[in-house]
mmCIF file of C-alpha atoms and ligand atoms in Angstrom:
data_model
loop_
_atom_site.group_PDB
_atom_site.id
_atom_site.type_symbol
_atom_site.label_atom_id
_atom_site.label_comp_id
_atom_site.label_asym_id
_atom_site.label_seq_id
_atom_site.Cartn_x
_atom_site.Cartn_y
_atom_site.Cartn_z
ATOM 1 C CA MET A 8 36.506 -15.338 -27.536
ATOM 2 C CA SER A 9 34.429 -16.372 -24.851
ATOM 3 C CA ASP A 10 32.827 -14.904 -22.519
ATOM 4 C CA PRO A 11 35.001 -13.768 -19.325
ATOM 5 C CA THR A 12 34.071 -16.272 -16.484
ATOM 6 C CA PRO A 13 32.953 -14.029 -13.536
ATOM 7 C CA ALA A 14 35.100 -14.416 -10.091
ATOM 8 C CA CYS A 15 31.658 -15.399 -8.044
ATOM 9 C CA PRO A 16 29.362 -16.999 -10.203
ATOM 10 C CA ARG A 17 26.695 -17.480 -8.065
ATOM 11 C CA ASN A 18 27.127 -13.580 -7.635
ATOM 12 C CA THR A 19 24.133 -12.699 -10.025
ATOM 13 C CA ALA A 20 20.727 -11.374 -9.841
ATOM 14 C CA GLU A 21 19.554 -14.763 -11.232
ATOM 15 C CA PHE A 22 20.640 -16.823 -7.985
ATOM 16 C CA VAL A 23 18.589 -14.257 -5.765
ATOM 17 C CA ASP A 24 15.464 -15.742 -4.650
ATOM 18 C CA LEU A 25 12.961 -12.869 -4.573
ATOM 19 C CA THR A 26 10.079 -15.182 -3.143
ATOM 20 C CA THR A 27 7.936 -14.174 0.056
ATOM 21 C CA HIS A 28 5.474 -15.080 1.976
ATOM 22 C CA ILE A 29 2.376 -12.887 3.012
ATOM 23 C CA GLY A 30 -0.502 -14.158 5.018
ATOM 24 C CA GLY A 31 0.904 -17.461 4.316
ATOM 25 C CA ILE A 32 0.171 -16.850 0.915
ATOM 26 C CA ALA A 33 3.708 -17.637 -0.982
ATOM 27 C CA LEU A 34 4.311 -15.030 -3.794
ATOM 28 C CA ASP A 35 6.951 -15.667 -6.252
ATOM 29 C CA ASN A 36 8.403 -12.279 -6.399
ATOM 30 C CA TYR A 37 8.726 -9.253 -3.780
ATOM 31 C CA LEU A 38 6.328 -7.109 -5.527
ATOM 32 C CA PHE A 39 2.912 -6.162 -6.823
ATOM 33 C CA ASN A 40 0.507 -3.135 -7.747
ATOM 34 C CA ALA A 41 -1.367 -1.307 -5.444
ATOM 35 C CA SER A 42 -5.033 -1.225 -5.225
ATOM 36 C CA GLY A 43 -5.846 2.071 -7.634
ATOM 37 C CA PRO A 44 -4.077 2.560 -10.633
ATOM 38 C CA LEU A 45 -4.945 -0.252 -13.573
ATOM 39 C CA CYS A 46 -6.602 -2.168 -11.497
ATOM 40 C CA THR A 47 -10.292 -1.447 -12.308
ATOM 41 C CA SER A 48 -11.022 -3.397 -15.203
ATOM 42 C CA GLU A 49 -11.091 -7.206 -15.991
ATOM 43 C CA ALA A 50 -9.035 -5.892 -18.858
ATOM 44 C CA GLU A 51 -6.693 -4.339 -16.921
ATOM 45 C CA LEU A 52 -6.699 -7.709 -14.209
ATOM 46 C CA THR A 53 -5.798 -10.187 -16.170
ATOM 47 C CA GLN A 54 -3.194 -7.635 -18.245
ATOM 48 C CA LEU A 55 -1.579 -7.529 -14.791
ATOM 49 C CA GLY A 56 -1.963 -11.426 -14.339
ATOM 50 C CA HIS A 57 -0.127 -11.823 -17.534
ATOM 51 C CA SER A 58 2.845 -9.457 -16.465
ATOM 52 C CA ALA A 59 5.446 -9.883 -13.478
ATOM 53 C CA THR A 60 3.489 -8.713 -10.563
ATOM 54 C CA ALA A 61 4.076 -11.107 -8.317
ATOM 55 C CA ALA A 62 0.173 -11.122 -7.125
ATOM 56 C CA ILE A 63 -3.350 -9.220 -9.334
ATOM 57 C CA MET A 64 -4.512 -7.010 -6.469
ATOM 58 C CA THR A 65 -8.140 -5.431 -7.382
ATOM 59 C CA LYS A 66 -9.231 -1.665 -7.219
ATOM 60 C CA SER A 67 -11.085 -0.789 -3.790
ATOM 61 C CA CYS A 68 -14.782 -1.401 -4.384
ATOM 62 C CA THR A 69 -18.061 -0.267 -2.543
ATOM 63 C CA ILE A 70 -21.370 -1.977 -2.306
ATOM 64 C CA LEU A 71 -22.614 -0.371 -5.348
ATOM 65 C CA PRO A 72 -20.182 0.833 -8.481
ATOM 66 C CA ARG A 73 -19.459 4.646 -8.173
ATOM 67 C CA GLU A 74 -18.022 6.406 -11.202
ATOM 68 C CA GLY A 75 -15.781 8.447 -8.265
ATOM 69 C CA ASN A 76 -15.447 12.032 -7.837
ATOM 70 C CA ALA A 77 -15.694 15.276 -10.241
ATOM 71 C CA GLU A 78 -12.948 15.840 -12.739
ATOM 72 C CA PRO A 79 -9.778 16.968 -13.065
ATOM 73 C CA ARG A 80 -9.106 14.725 -9.720
ATOM 74 C CA TYR A 81 -5.317 13.101 -10.838
ATOM 75 C CA GLN A 82 -2.248 14.910 -12.196
ATOM 76 C CA ASN A 83 1.034 14.092 -12.229
ATOM 77 C CA LEU A 84 3.685 15.800 -10.120
ATOM 78 C CA PRO A 85 7.335 15.712 -11.041
ATOM 79 C CA LEU A 86 8.120 13.566 -8.281
ATOM 80 C CA GLY A 87 4.813 11.575 -8.014
ATOM 81 C CA ALA A 88 0.430 12.561 -8.447
ATOM 82 C CA LEU A 89 -2.045 14.204 -6.757
ATOM 83 C CA GLN A 90 -5.541 11.996 -7.000
ATOM 84 C CA SER A 91 -8.275 12.525 -5.169
ATOM 85 C CA MET A 92 -10.147 9.377 -7.423
ATOM 86 C CA GLY A 93 -13.290 8.638 -4.755
ATOM 87 C CA LEU A 94 -13.211 5.082 -5.851
ATOM 88 C CA PRO A 95 -14.420 5.149 -8.941
ATOM 89 C CA ASN A 96 -14.904 1.017 -9.186
ATOM 90 C CA LEU A 97 -17.279 -1.954 -10.724
ATOM 91 C CA GLY A 98 -19.580 -2.414 -7.481
ATOM 92 C CA TYR A 99 -18.061 -5.699 -4.900
ATOM 93 C CA GLN A 100 -20.346 -8.060 -6.948
ATOM 94 C CA ALA A 101 -18.420 -7.768 -11.202
ATOM 95 C CA TYR A 102 -15.242 -8.035 -9.009
ATOM 96 C CA LEU A 103 -16.464 -11.529 -7.226
ATOM 97 C CA ALA A 104 -17.767 -12.553 -10.844
ATOM 98 C CA MET A 105 -14.593 -11.785 -12.304
ATOM 99 C CA LEU A 106 -12.382 -13.679 -9.757
ATOM 100 C CA PRO A 107 -13.062 -17.035 -11.200
ATOM 101 C CA ARG A 108 -11.404 -16.272 -14.379
ATOM 102 C CA LEU A 109 -8.352 -14.124 -13.403
ATOM 103 C CA LYS A 110 -7.713 -17.966 -11.180
ATOM 104 C CA LEU A 111 -7.062 -18.919 -14.157
ATOM 105 C CA LEU A 112 -3.567 -16.768 -14.845
ATOM 106 C CA ASN A 113 -1.624 -18.881 -11.992
ATOM 107 C CA LYS A 114 -1.315 -15.779 -9.580
ATOM 108 C CA PRO A 115 -2.355 -15.103 -5.831
ATOM 109 C CA ILE A 116 -5.695 -12.329 -5.946
ATOM 110 C CA VAL A 117 -5.605 -9.533 -3.026
ATOM 111 C CA VAL A 118 -8.864 -7.951 -3.572
ATOM 112 C CA SER A 119 -9.450 -4.545 -1.412
ATOM 113 C CA ILE A 120 -12.732 -3.798 -0.185
ATOM 114 C CA SER A 121 -13.321 -0.118 1.327
ATOM 115 C CA GLY A 122 -16.960 0.305 2.364
ATOM 116 C CA PHE A 123 -18.397 3.334 4.281
ATOM 117 C CA SER A 124 -19.517 0.977 6.615
ATOM 118 C CA VAL A 125 -18.647 -1.876 8.693
ATOM 119 C CA THR A 126 -22.067 -3.237 7.800
ATOM 120 C CA ASP A 127 -21.020 -2.413 4.043
ATOM 121 C CA ASN A 128 -17.487 -4.026 4.866
ATOM 122 C CA GLN A 129 -19.134 -6.930 6.567
ATOM 123 C CA THR A 130 -20.729 -7.804 3.416
ATOM 124 C CA MET A 131 -18.232 -7.031 1.401
ATOM 125 C CA VAL A 132 -16.077 -9.425 3.597
ATOM 126 C CA SER A 133 -18.003 -12.311 4.357
ATOM 127 C CA ALA A 134 -18.972 -12.693 0.030
ATOM 128 C CA PHE A 135 -15.197 -12.956 -0.380
ATOM 129 C CA GLN A 136 -14.612 -14.677 1.728
ATOM 130 C CA GLN A 137 -16.276 -17.285 -0.354
ATOM 131 C CA SER A 138 -14.760 -16.862 -3.118
ATOM 132 C CA ASP A 139 -11.752 -16.903 -5.347
ATOM 133 C CA ALA A 140 -9.483 -14.599 -3.410
ATOM 134 C CA ASP A 141 -6.605 -15.420 -1.688
ATOM 135 C CA LEU A 142 -6.302 -12.747 0.613
ATOM 136 C CA ILE A 143 -8.307 -9.351 1.427
ATOM 137 C CA GLU A 144 -7.160 -6.303 2.045
ATOM 138 C CA VAL A 145 -9.324 -3.718 4.169
ATOM 139 C CA ASN A 146 -8.564 0.150 3.268
ATOM 140 C CA PHE A 147 -9.510 2.288 6.099
ATOM 141 C CA SER A 148 -7.652 4.595 4.607
ATOM 142 C CA CYS A 149 -9.389 5.938 1.919
ATOM 143 C CA PRO A 150 -8.604 10.188 2.135
ATOM 144 C CA ASN A 151 -11.089 10.937 -0.812
ATOM 145 C CA ILE A 152 -14.449 10.339 -0.011
ATOM 146 C CA GLU A 153 -16.246 13.925 1.337
ATOM 147 C CA GLY A 154 -18.121 13.234 4.609
ATOM 148 C CA LYS A 155 -16.419 10.119 5.193
ATOM 149 C CA PRO A 156 -12.851 10.548 7.626
ATOM 150 C CA GLN A 157 -10.381 7.606 7.382
ATOM 151 C CA LEU A 158 -11.543 5.140 9.511
ATOM 152 C CA GLY A 159 -7.422 4.106 10.471
ATOM 153 C CA TYR A 160 -7.417 7.256 12.187
ATOM 154 C CA ASP A 161 -10.603 6.483 14.322
ATOM 155 C CA PHE A 162 -8.836 4.013 16.528
ATOM 156 C CA GLU A 163 -12.185 3.208 18.709
ATOM 157 C CA GLN A 164 -13.857 2.681 15.065
ATOM 158 C CA THR A 165 -11.291 0.772 13.881
ATOM 159 C CA ASP A 166 -11.541 -1.315 16.716
ATOM 160 C CA GLN A 167 -15.148 -2.198 17.076
ATOM 161 C CA ALA A 168 -14.924 -2.761 13.263
ATOM 162 C CA LEU A 169 -12.092 -5.107 13.545
ATOM 163 C CA LYS A 170 -14.476 -7.137 16.273
ATOM 164 C CA VAL A 171 -16.668 -7.952 13.781
ATOM 165 C CA LEU A 172 -14.711 -8.553 10.538
ATOM 166 C CA CYS A 173 -12.057 -10.772 11.857
ATOM 167 C CA GLN A 174 -14.565 -13.290 12.253
ATOM 168 C CA LEU A 175 -15.991 -13.999 9.117
ATOM 169 C CA GLY A 176 -13.726 -16.428 7.313
ATOM 170 C CA ASP A 177 -10.441 -18.030 7.730
ATOM 171 C CA LYS A 178 -8.737 -16.152 4.627
ATOM 172 C CA PRO A 179 -5.534 -13.866 5.293
ATOM 173 C CA ILE A 180 -7.253 -10.432 5.819
ATOM 174 C CA GLY A 181 -5.079 -7.337 6.062
ATOM 175 C CA LEU A 182 -5.595 -3.680 6.336
ATOM 176 C CA LYS A 183 -4.154 -0.480 4.702
ATOM 177 C CA LEU A 184 -3.456 2.235 6.351
ATOM 178 C CA PRO A 185 -3.113 5.338 6.161
ATOM 179 C CA PRO A 186 0.585 7.193 7.531
ATOM 180 C CA TYR A 187 0.948 7.946 10.887
ATOM 181 C CA PHE A 188 3.243 10.755 12.102
ATOM 182 C CA ASP A 189 3.480 10.490 16.151
ATOM 183 C CA PHE A 190 4.628 7.115 17.911
ATOM 184 C CA SER A 191 1.593 7.716 20.039
ATOM 185 C CA HIS A 192 -0.159 6.608 16.947
ATOM 186 C CA PHE A 193 1.395 3.361 15.693
ATOM 187 C CA SER A 194 2.242 2.092 19.517
ATOM 188 C CA ALA A 195 -2.057 2.571 19.472
ATOM 189 C CA MET A 196 -2.944 1.265 16.386
ATOM 190 C CA ALA A 197 -0.108 -1.667 16.782
ATOM 191 C CA ASP A 198 -1.774 -2.525 20.125
ATOM 192 C CA ILE A 199 -5.595 -2.741 18.242
ATOM 193 C CA ILE A 200 -4.033 -5.032 15.556
ATOM 194 C CA LYS A 201 -2.577 -6.831 17.681
ATOM 195 C CA GLN A 202 -5.393 -8.397 19.661
ATOM 196 C CA TYR A 203 -7.521 -9.507 16.260
ATOM 197 C CA PRO A 204 -6.321 -12.257 13.775
ATOM 198 C CA ILE A 205 -5.059 -10.047 11.147
ATOM 199 C CA SER A 206 -2.042 -11.860 8.737
ATOM 200 C CA PHE A 207 -0.375 -8.227 7.244
ATOM 201 C CA ILE A 208 -0.554 -4.654 6.961
ATOM 202 C CA THR A 209 -0.294 -2.722 4.304
ATOM 203 C CA CYS A 210 1.504 1.027 4.724
ATOM 204 C CA ILE A 211 0.517 3.212 3.509
ATOM 205 C CA ASN A 212 -2.333 5.180 1.466
ATOM 206 C CA SER A 213 -1.848 8.091 0.271
ATOM 207 C CA VAL A 214 -1.344 11.153 2.780
ATOM 208 C CA GLY A 215 -4.217 12.436 2.565
ATOM 209 C CA ASN A 216 -5.398 16.253 2.182
ATOM 210 C CA THR A 217 -2.699 17.814 1.124
ATOM 211 C CA LEU A 218 -3.034 21.377 -1.405
ATOM 212 C CA VAL A 219 -1.101 21.961 -4.696
ATOM 213 C CA ILE A 220 -1.353 25.507 -5.962
ATOM 214 C CA ASP A 221 -0.099 26.235 -9.747
ATOM 215 C CA ALA A 222 0.954 29.473 -8.886
ATOM 216 C CA GLU A 223 0.693 31.007 -13.301
ATOM 217 C CA THR A 224 -3.233 29.897 -12.548
ATOM 218 C CA GLU A 225 -3.698 31.138 -9.045
ATOM 219 C CA SER A 226 -5.661 27.633 -8.748
ATOM 220 C CA ALA A 227 -5.820 24.721 -7.225
ATOM 221 C CA ILE A 228 -4.658 21.618 -9.692
ATOM 222 C CA ILE A 229 -7.689 18.826 -8.818
ATOM 223 C CA LYS A 230 -11.519 19.521 -8.620
ATOM 224 C CA PRO A 231 -13.069 17.876 -5.556
ATOM 225 C CA LYS A 232 -12.685 18.997 -1.588
ATOM 226 C CA GLY A 233 -11.328 22.406 -3.181
ATOM 227 C CA GLY A 234 -7.720 20.540 -4.433
ATOM 228 C CA PHE A 235 -7.521 18.955 -1.510
ATOM 229 C CA GLY A 236 -5.793 14.998 -2.015
ATOM 230 C CA GLY A 237 -4.016 12.237 -1.338
ATOM 231 C CA LEU A 238 -0.019 13.246 -2.239
ATOM 232 C CA CYS A 239 1.841 9.810 -3.778
ATOM 233 C CA GLY A 240 5.106 8.934 -5.483
ATOM 234 C CA ASP A 241 8.667 9.694 -3.972
ATOM 235 C CA TYR A 242 7.253 12.600 -1.848
ATOM 236 C CA ILE A 243 5.762 10.215 0.480
ATOM 237 C CA LYS A 244 8.572 7.353 0.825
ATOM 238 C CA PRO A 245 10.217 8.848 3.702
ATOM 239 C CA ILE A 246 6.514 8.705 5.470
ATOM 240 C CA GLY A 247 6.273 5.075 4.134
ATOM 241 C CA LEU A 248 9.684 4.184 5.184
ATOM 242 C CA ALA A 249 9.047 5.153 8.876
ATOM 243 C CA ASN A 250 5.659 3.667 9.012
ATOM 244 C CA VAL A 251 6.990 0.511 7.896
ATOM 245 C CA ARG A 252 9.945 0.424 10.113
ATOM 246 C CA ALA A 253 7.626 1.203 13.509
ATOM 247 C CA PHE A 254 5.482 -1.052 12.638
ATOM 248 C CA SER A 255 7.770 -3.553 12.313
ATOM 249 C CA THR A 256 8.988 -3.252 15.669
ATOM 250 C CA LEU A 257 5.623 -2.761 17.674
ATOM 251 C CA LEU A 258 3.962 -6.186 15.611
ATOM 252 C CA PRO A 259 4.841 -9.723 16.359
ATOM 253 C CA GLU A 260 6.813 -11.981 13.434
ATOM 254 C CA ASN A 261 4.078 -13.463 12.277
ATOM 255 C CA ILE A 262 1.833 -10.102 11.098
ATOM 256 C CA ASP A 263 3.458 -9.651 7.663
ATOM 257 C CA ILE A 264 4.039 -5.974 6.368
ATOM 258 C CA ILE A 265 3.909 -4.453 2.984
ATOM 259 C CA GLY A 266 5.370 -1.196 2.038
ATOM 260 C CA VAL A 267 3.573 1.314 -0.565
ATOM 261 C CA GLY A 268 4.675 4.617 -1.356
ATOM 262 C CA GLY A 269 7.158 5.951 -3.707
ATOM 263 C CA ILE A 270 8.804 2.837 -5.340
ATOM 264 C CA LYS A 271 10.004 3.486 -8.665
ATOM 265 C CA ASN A 272 13.549 1.453 -8.801
ATOM 266 C CA GLY A 273 15.107 -1.221 -6.853
ATOM 267 C CA THR A 274 16.851 0.474 -4.409
ATOM 268 C CA ASP A 275 13.322 2.008 -3.252
ATOM 269 C CA ALA A 276 11.868 -1.740 -2.895
ATOM 270 C CA PHE A 277 15.909 -2.501 -0.937
ATOM 271 C CA GLU A 278 15.283 0.240 1.750
ATOM 272 C CA TYR A 279 11.334 -0.902 2.238
ATOM 273 C CA LEU A 280 12.886 -4.313 2.671
ATOM 274 C CA LEU A 281 15.474 -3.362 5.087
ATOM 275 C CA ALA A 282 12.704 -1.286 7.033
ATOM 276 C CA GLY A 283 10.647 -4.726 7.491
ATOM 277 C CA ALA A 284 8.723 -5.310 4.947
ATOM 278 C CA SER A 285 7.743 -8.593 3.745
ATOM 279 C CA ALA A 286 6.549 -7.144 0.109
ATOM 280 C CA VAL A 287 6.003 -4.183 -1.489
ATOM 281 C CA GLN A 288 3.347 -2.746 -3.815
ATOM 282 C CA VAL A 289 3.851 0.317 -6.318
ATOM 283 C CA ALA A 290 0.737 2.441 -7.504
ATOM 284 C CA THR A 291 2.165 6.020 -8.620
ATOM 285 C CA CYS A 292 5.250 4.071 -10.928
ATOM 286 C CA TYR A 293 2.857 1.337 -12.632
ATOM 287 C CA GLU A 294 0.614 4.251 -13.671
ATOM 288 C CA LYS A 295 3.055 6.139 -15.335
ATOM 289 C CA GLU A 296 4.852 3.404 -16.498
ATOM 290 C CA GLY A 297 2.578 0.200 -16.863
ATOM 291 C CA VAL A 298 3.172 -3.378 -16.655
ATOM 292 C CA GLU A 299 6.761 -2.668 -17.362
ATOM 293 C CA CYS A 300 7.478 -1.406 -13.874
ATOM 294 C CA PHE A 301 7.427 -4.675 -11.725
ATOM 295 C CA SER A 302 9.520 -7.011 -14.101
ATOM 296 C CA ARG A 303 12.116 -3.617 -14.060
ATOM 297 C CA ILE A 304 11.843 -3.159 -10.788
ATOM 298 C CA SER A 305 12.074 -6.696 -9.528
ATOM 299 C CA ASN A 306 15.665 -6.866 -11.510
ATOM 300 C CA GLU A 307 16.985 -3.273 -10.564
ATOM 301 C CA LEU A 308 16.354 -5.191 -6.938
ATOM 302 C CA ALA A 309 17.844 -8.768 -7.980
ATOM 303 C CA THR A 310 21.243 -6.604 -9.284
ATOM 304 C CA LEU A 311 21.157 -4.346 -5.530
ATOM 305 C CA MET A 312 21.223 -7.614 -3.728
ATOM 306 C CA ALA A 313 23.669 -9.473 -5.957
ATOM 307 C CA ARG A 314 26.223 -6.644 -6.104
ATOM 308 C CA LYS A 315 25.573 -6.639 -1.924
ATOM 309 C CA GLY A 316 25.553 -10.640 -1.859
ATOM 310 C CA TYR A 317 22.149 -11.034 -0.759
ATOM 311 C CA LYS A 318 20.304 -13.781 -1.978
ATOM 312 C CA THR A 319 17.157 -13.577 -0.271
ATOM 313 C CA ILE A 320 14.643 -11.549 0.535
ATOM 314 C CA ALA A 321 14.645 -12.944 4.639
ATOM 315 C CA GLU A 322 18.277 -12.408 4.756
ATOM 316 C CA VAL A 323 17.894 -8.435 4.480
ATOM 317 C CA LYS A 324 14.022 -7.737 5.969
ATOM 318 C CA GLY A 325 14.590 -5.607 8.888
ATOM 319 C CA GLN A 326 17.738 -5.359 9.155
ATOM 320 C CA LEU A 327 18.387 -1.463 8.564
ATOM 321 C CA LYS A 328 20.902 -0.312 11.249
ATOM 322 C CA THR A 329 20.348 2.289 13.104
ATOM 323 C CA LEU A 330 23.289 4.613 14.398
HETATM 324 C C1 LIG B 21 -4.499 7.100 -9.210
HETATM 325 C C2 LIG B 21 -4.565 6.325 -7.749
HETATM 326 C C3 LIG B 21 -5.884 5.726 -7.247
HETATM 327 C C4 LIG B 21 -6.082 4.802 -5.538
HETATM 328 N N1 LIG B 21 -6.897 3.888 -5.164
HETATM 329 C C5 LIG B 21 -6.913 3.729 -4.247
HETATM 330 C C6 LIG B 21 -7.862 2.913 -3.694
HETATM 331 O O1 LIG B 21 -8.763 3.097 -4.406
HETATM 332 N N2 LIG B 21 -7.565 1.707 -2.175
HETATM 333 C C7 LIG B 21 -6.354 1.795 -1.956
HETATM 334 O O2 LIG B 21 -5.881 1.537 -1.201
HETATM 335 N N3 LIG B 21 -5.524 3.298 -2.516
HETATM 336 C C8 LIG B 21 -5.871 3.105 -3.120
HETATM 337 N N4 LIG B 21 -4.120 4.043 -3.289
HETATM 338 C C9 LIG B 21 -3.398 4.467 -2.595
HETATM 339 C C10 LIG B 21 -1.691 3.884 -3.547
HETATM 340 O O3 LIG B 21 -2.514 2.254 -2.980
HETATM 341 C C11 LIG B 21 -0.538 3.866 -2.710
HETATM 342 O O4 LIG B 21 -1.023 3.581 -1.186
HETATM 343 C C12 LIG B 21 -0.498 5.545 -2.863
HETATM 344 O O5 LIG B 21 -0.298 5.516 -3.917
HETATM 345 C C13 LIG B 21 1.027 4.935 -2.377
HETATM 346 O O6 LIG B 21 1.701 5.116 -3.497
HETATM 347 P P1 LIG B 21 2.359 4.893 -4.313
HETATM 348 O O7 LIG B 21 3.512 5.638 -3.809
HETATM 349 O O8 LIG B 21 3.210 4.313 -5.266
HETATM 350 O O9 LIG B 21 1.562 5.842 -5.793
HETATM 351 C C14 LIG B 21 -4.709 5.402 -4.818
HETATM 352 C C15 LIG B 21 -3.460 5.806 -5.642
HETATM 353 C C16 LIG B 21 -3.238 6.623 -6.846
HETATM 354 C C17 LIG B 21 -2.356 6.770 -7.547
#
């Protein structure tokens, strides 16, 4: 017997169009890796290039190569992870050198930079402005460097830094922001961003300086900073959704929002879309599952959208209902 013809043949996942744009750069899918897990070495970045990720995102780099914090610095938790990696990376020049080879993999490349000063960031943004990178994400929110507060929590310094970083070239620049928890902070940051040619923001970084205790051993579970680290995964999804939603209501439409925090399936990705994200990134789930997560989550998202009768990202983006 032949396959039964579906009542509505177009209402299937294969007809859902997940293409999107960030900073004017076309992405053939709504989902890519977040800066952090498994994107430090050229081998890891090349593997991403051969996967279903929509873009190749690099580990946040610094001026000089770094070993990162003392171990143990990453622990899986039932619903996510606690980490205090401390930016282990190869140094920005290593990423500059590998970009022409990564470019051959035919995916947009997003470089993440995380300098320790405005001068560091200026040096790296200038260099990547002259490179094969498509988008530059400046990390203003690393919670795990002792003695270096998260820049995104200091509005005056953020303003000063953007004054310098936004005049170094024409490639789209975005900001990786920490989570905010108060409406006064959402609007203060949005007011600063609106003054500069920022193309996108990425919300949110790990929720910084959280503490997980093992009652059995009566100990912290990671070594750096006496156990304080960045919380990731399911635990932080409501915080990520709130940040995406708040900024999508405060920023003009030409500033794209990338959602990140607790995305591990198609429903999570769909929720970020409703909140107003133009694309999403995956960190902890990618760390735990590997590159297969990108095709799995995309397929789940397409299936969910097809079931609801949606065919494009634009139809759902920002359409959250309120009560
Ligand atoms: C092991 C690890 C390393 C990370 N390193 C970085 C980094 O270098 N730069 C950055 O902007 N975010 C970094 N992050 C934060 C993630 O990009 C992401 O914002 C956060 O983990 C929330 O997403 P998730 O819930 O999918 O993990 C890291 C996260 C993890 C788990």
